[in-house]
Amino acid sequence: EVQLVESGGGLVQPGGSLRLSCIASGFTFRTYWMTWVRQAPGKGLEWVANINEDGSEKYYVESVKGRFTISRDNAKNSLYLQINSLRAEDTALYYCARDLRVFDIWGQGTVVTVSS
Amino acid sequence: DIEMTQSPDSLAVSLGERATINCKSTQSILYSSNNKNYLAWYQQKPGQPPKLLIYWASTRHSGVPDRFSGSGSGTDFTLTVSSLQAEDVAVYYCQQYYSTPFTFGPGTKVDVK
């Protein structure tokens, strides 16, 4: 079964950090781009970042540049998002997705809440 | 960045009737070299991740019922549900993948009247 499972979310104070993880199964992870998309409570979808097959290309939405870092470990079929200097506006459900420029497989997401 | 807008914000349609959602981009997302529109549609039901419905503006993703269709080109696009079923109640998003940052429309909520 093709599957993506995120983890690592939680409650963090403003300025804090978290590392989100996404484990892929059921497809050849190392041959696909991967993406993170977030959704603030009751709001729409926002693309956050993506990474190419070998991790040599990474792209970010402007609002997270310098604070978020996307990475991957193909040996572990894993995608990561290191999120630093967290702000209240980063509070959201974070999804990982397989990236064909469109997103055909999504995980269930992991919740990040930034609050003091 | 390419901004995406959608209309209406919400609509209520009787079962079996047609639902039409519009999406506009602030610049053309038609790539001239391959004549493809870099536009996708997603469906999101409450408590679930989005599901890809349509890409290249009009190509249905595997397993998507044929009552869902996409049309349009350049900057103006439409998602049509030809005969609304109860399971189609959801929020629908368009997304451009012409250039990064990839951007989504704000969503259109579809309910049964």
Short mmCIF file of C-alpha atoms in Angstrom, two decimals:
data_model
loop_
_atom_site.label_atom_id
_atom_site.label_comp_id
_atom_site.label_asym_id
_atom_site.label_seq_id
_atom_site.Cartn_x
_atom_site.Cartn_y
_atom_site.Cartn_z
CA GLU A 1 0.00 0.00 0.00
CA VAL A 2 1.30 3.42 -0.94
CA GLN A 3 1.51 5.46 2.23
CA LEU A 4 3.02 8.55 3.82
CA VAL A 5 3.06 8.91 7.59
CA GLU A 6 4.07 12.16 9.26
CA SER A 7 5.21 12.66 12.83
CA GLY A 8 7.03 15.15 15.01
CA GLY A 9 4.42 17.82 15.51
CA GLY A 10 3.56 19.30 18.86
CA LEU A 11 3.09 22.37 20.99
CA VAL A 12 6.07 24.71 20.93
CA GLN A 13 6.71 28.21 22.21
CA PRO A 14 7.35 31.09 19.83
CA GLY A 15 10.96 31.01 18.74
CA GLY A 16 11.19 27.28 19.29
CA SER A 17 12.05 24.47 16.90
CA LEU A 18 10.66 21.16 15.73
CA ARG A 19 11.70 18.49 13.28
CA LEU A 20 8.90 16.93 11.29
CA SER A 21 9.34 13.53 9.69
CA CYS A 22 7.52 11.68 6.95
CA ILE A 23 8.08 8.00 6.25
CA ALA A 24 7.14 6.67 2.83
CA SER A 25 6.18 3.15 1.89
CA GLY A 26 4.75 1.33 -1.11
CA PHE A 27 6.68 3.24 -3.76
CA THR A 28 10.29 3.90 -4.76
CA PHE A 29 10.85 6.96 -2.59
CA ARG A 30 14.28 7.82 -3.98
CA THR A 31 12.88 8.44 -7.48
CA TYR A 32 10.37 11.15 -6.54
CA TRP A 33 10.38 14.77 -5.56
CA MET A 34 8.67 15.35 -2.24
CA THR A 35 6.79 18.32 -0.81
CA TRP A 36 5.47 19.80 2.43
CA VAL A 37 2.11 21.58 2.41
CA ARG A 38 0.52 23.17 5.46
CA GLN A 39 -3.00 24.13 6.42
CA ALA A 40 -3.71 26.59 9.22
CA PRO A 41 -6.80 25.82 11.32
CA GLY A 42 -9.92 26.44 9.25
CA LYS A 43 -7.87 27.83 6.37
CA GLY A 44 -6.69 26.80 2.93
CA LEU A 45 -3.62 25.00 1.66
CA GLU A 46 -0.17 26.55 1.49
CA TRP A 47 2.76 24.91 -0.28
CA VAL A 48 5.83 25.20 1.97
CA ALA A 49 8.82 23.51 0.34
CA ASN A 50 9.95 20.74 -1.94
CA ILE A 51 13.06 18.71 -2.61
CA ASN A 52 14.29 16.75 -5.59
CA GLU A 53 15.13 13.07 -5.74
CA ASP A 54 18.68 13.27 -4.39
CA GLY A 55 18.25 16.32 -2.17
CA SER A 56 20.38 18.62 -4.33
CA GLU A 57 17.51 21.00 -5.19
CA LYS A 58 15.26 22.62 -2.63
CA TYR A 59 12.64 25.34 -2.97
CA TYR A 60 10.72 27.25 -0.32
CA VAL A 61 7.86 29.67 -0.02
CA GLU A 62 9.21 33.10 0.88
CA SER A 63 7.64 33.20 4.34
CA VAL A 64 9.72 30.25 5.59
CA LYS A 65 13.04 30.91 3.87
CA GLY A 66 15.89 30.95 6.36
CA ARG A 67 13.75 29.32 9.07
CA PHE A 68 12.67 25.98 7.54
CA THR A 69 14.94 23.36 6.02
CA ILE A 70 13.70 20.43 3.96
CA SER A 71 15.83 17.31 3.70
CA ARG A 72 15.55 13.62 2.97
CA ASP A 73 17.24 10.29 3.70
CA ASN A 74 16.57 7.93 0.82
CA ALA A 75 18.09 4.99 2.70
CA LYS A 76 15.37 5.43 5.31
CA ASN A 77 12.58 6.41 2.89
CA SER A 78 12.21 9.54 4.97
CA LEU A 79 11.48 13.20 4.39
CA TYR A 80 12.12 15.88 6.99
CA LEU A 81 11.24 19.48 7.72
CA GLN A 82 13.34 21.29 10.29
CA ILE A 83 11.36 24.29 11.46
CA ASN A 84 13.13 26.96 13.52
CA SER A 85 12.24 30.38 14.91
CA LEU A 86 8.61 29.36 15.02
CA ARG A 87 5.92 32.02 14.91
CA ALA A 88 2.23 31.91 15.78
CA GLU A 89 1.42 32.01 12.07
CA ASP A 90 3.26 28.70 11.58
CA THR A 91 0.51 26.95 13.53
CA ALA A 92 -0.93 24.44 11.08
CA LEU A 93 -1.41 20.87 10.04
CA TYR A 94 1.68 19.92 8.05
CA TYR A 95 1.27 17.38 5.27
CA CYS A 96 3.96 15.64 3.28
CA ALA A 97 3.07 14.67 -0.26
CA ARG A 98 4.60 12.99 -3.26
CA ASP A 99 5.47 15.73 -5.69
CA LEU A 100 4.91 15.31 -9.40
CA ARG A 101 4.40 19.08 -9.42
CA VAL A 102 0.93 17.97 -8.53
CA PHE A 103 0.56 16.08 -5.29
CA ASP A 104 -0.87 12.65 -5.82
CA ILE A 105 -0.20 10.99 -2.47
CA TRP A 106 -0.67 12.74 0.86
CA GLY A 107 -0.12 11.76 4.44
CA GLN A 108 -2.62 12.44 7.21
CA GLY A 109 -0.51 15.29 8.54
CA THR A 110 1.09 16.30 11.82
CA VAL A 111 -0.09 19.28 13.87
CA VAL A 112 2.25 22.08 14.86
CA THR A 113 0.94 24.55 17.43
CA VAL A 114 2.98 27.62 18.29
CA SER A 115 1.82 29.21 21.52
CA SER A 116 3.20 30.48 24.79
CA ASP B 1 4.31 34.74 -7.38
CA ILE B 2 1.22 33.54 -9.21
CA GLU B 3 -1.93 34.20 -7.20
CA MET B 4 -4.95 31.96 -7.56
CA THR B 5 -8.52 33.06 -6.92
CA GLN B 6 -11.70 30.98 -6.87
CA SER B 7 -15.39 31.71 -7.16
CA PRO B 8 -17.77 31.30 -5.56
CA ASP B 9 -16.54 30.93 -1.99
CA SER B 10 -19.29 28.39 -1.44
CA LEU B 11 -22.26 26.91 -3.23
CA ALA B 12 -25.14 24.58 -2.47
CA VAL B 13 -26.42 22.30 -5.20
CA SER B 14 -29.25 19.78 -5.24
CA LEU B 15 -28.31 16.13 -5.57
CA GLY B 16 -28.01 15.22 -9.22
CA GLU B 17 -27.52 18.81 -10.31
CA ARG B 18 -24.41 20.45 -11.74
CA ALA B 19 -21.82 22.25 -9.64
CA THR B 20 -19.40 24.66 -11.28
CA ILE B 21 -16.34 26.19 -9.67
CA ASN B 22 -14.15 28.84 -11.25
CA CYS B 23 -10.45 29.47 -10.78
CA LYS B 24 -8.32 32.33 -12.09
CA SER B 25 -4.59 32.87 -12.09
CA THR B 26 -2.87 36.25 -12.10
CA GLN B 27 -0.76 35.21 -15.07
CA SER B 28 -1.05 32.61 -17.78
CA ILE B 29 -0.15 29.10 -16.67
CA LEU B 30 -0.19 27.76 -20.21
CA TYR B 31 3.31 26.65 -21.18
CA SER B 32 3.65 27.38 -24.88
CA SER B 33 6.30 24.75 -25.63
CA ASN B 34 4.00 21.85 -24.75
CA ASN B 35 0.60 23.61 -24.87
CA LYS B 36 -0.22 22.37 -21.38
CA ASN B 37 -1.95 24.27 -18.61
CA TYR B 38 -0.22 23.73 -15.28
CA LEU B 39 -3.41 23.61 -13.25
CA ALA B 40 -4.67 20.95 -10.84
CA TRP B 41 -7.83 20.48 -8.79
CA TYR B 42 -8.09 18.83 -5.38
CA GLN B 43 -10.98 17.72 -3.20
CA GLN B 44 -10.73 17.88 0.58
CA LYS B 45 -13.34 16.32 2.82
CA PRO B 46 -13.50 17.20 6.54
CA GLY B 47 -10.73 15.58 8.56
CA GLN B 48 -8.99 14.21 5.48
CA PRO B 49 -6.00 15.25 3.40
CA PRO B 50 -6.65 16.66 -0.04
CA LYS B 51 -7.18 14.25 -2.90
CA LEU B 52 -5.93 14.95 -6.42
CA LEU B 53 -8.81 15.07 -8.90
CA ILE B 54 -7.52 16.67 -12.10
CA TYR B 55 -4.18 17.79 -13.53
CA TRP B 56 -3.14 19.49 -16.78
CA ALA B 57 -6.43 21.37 -16.27
CA SER B 58 -8.54 18.57 -17.72
CA THR B 59 -6.95 15.16 -17.13
CA ARG B 60 -8.73 13.09 -14.50
CA HIS B 61 -6.48 11.37 -12.00
CA SER B 62 -6.72 7.60 -11.71
CA GLY B 63 -9.94 6.46 -10.05
CA VAL B 64 -11.71 9.82 -10.21
CA PRO B 65 -15.32 9.47 -11.36
CA ASP B 66 -16.10 10.88 -14.77
CA ARG B 67 -18.71 13.24 -13.34
CA PHE B 68 -15.70 15.43 -12.47
CA SER B 69 -14.32 17.42 -15.38
CA GLY B 70 -11.94 20.31 -15.81
CA SER B 71 -11.69 22.90 -18.53
CA GLY B 72 -10.12 26.22 -19.36
CA SER B 73 -6.83 27.61 -20.54
CA GLY B 74 -4.41 30.45 -19.88
CA THR B 75 -5.77 32.18 -16.79
CA ASP B 76 -9.36 30.94 -16.49
CA PHE B 77 -10.36 27.46 -15.43
CA THR B 78 -13.46 25.57 -14.36
CA LEU B 79 -14.16 22.43 -12.38
CA THR B 80 -17.54 20.88 -13.08
CA VAL B 81 -19.31 18.16 -11.16
CA SER B 82 -21.95 17.09 -13.65
CA SER B 83 -24.30 15.35 -11.22
CA LEU B 84 -23.59 16.07 -7.58
CA GLN B 85 -23.54 13.10 -5.24
CA ALA B 86 -23.70 13.23 -1.45
CA GLU B 87 -20.08 12.07 -1.23
CA ASP B 88 -18.96 15.12 -3.25
CA VAL B 89 -19.59 17.47 -0.34
CA ALA B 90 -16.13 18.93 0.22
CA VAL B 91 -13.88 21.91 -0.27
CA TYR B 92 -12.30 22.12 -3.72
CA TYR B 93 -8.96 23.81 -4.40
CA CYS B 94 -7.21 24.72 -7.61
CA GLN B 95 -3.40 24.79 -7.71
CA GLN B 96 -0.91 26.14 -10.22
CA TYR B 97 2.31 24.23 -10.75
CA TYR B 98 3.71 26.46 -13.50
CA SER B 99 6.29 27.95 -11.18
CA THR B 100 7.41 27.90 -7.57
CA PRO B 101 6.09 28.81 -5.14
CA PHE B 102 3.27 26.51 -6.12
CA THR B 103 0.08 28.23 -5.06
CA PHE B 104 -3.45 27.17 -4.25
CA GLY B 105 -6.73 28.98 -4.58
CA PRO B 106 -8.58 29.79 -1.33
CA GLY B 107 -11.04 26.95 -1.82
CA THR B 108 -14.72 26.57 -2.67
CA LYS B 109 -17.03 24.76 -0.28
CA VAL B 110 -19.67 22.61 -1.95
CA ASP B 111 -22.74 21.52 0.00
CA VAL B 112 -26.01 19.81 -0.82
CA LYS B 113 -29.03 22.07 -1.07
#
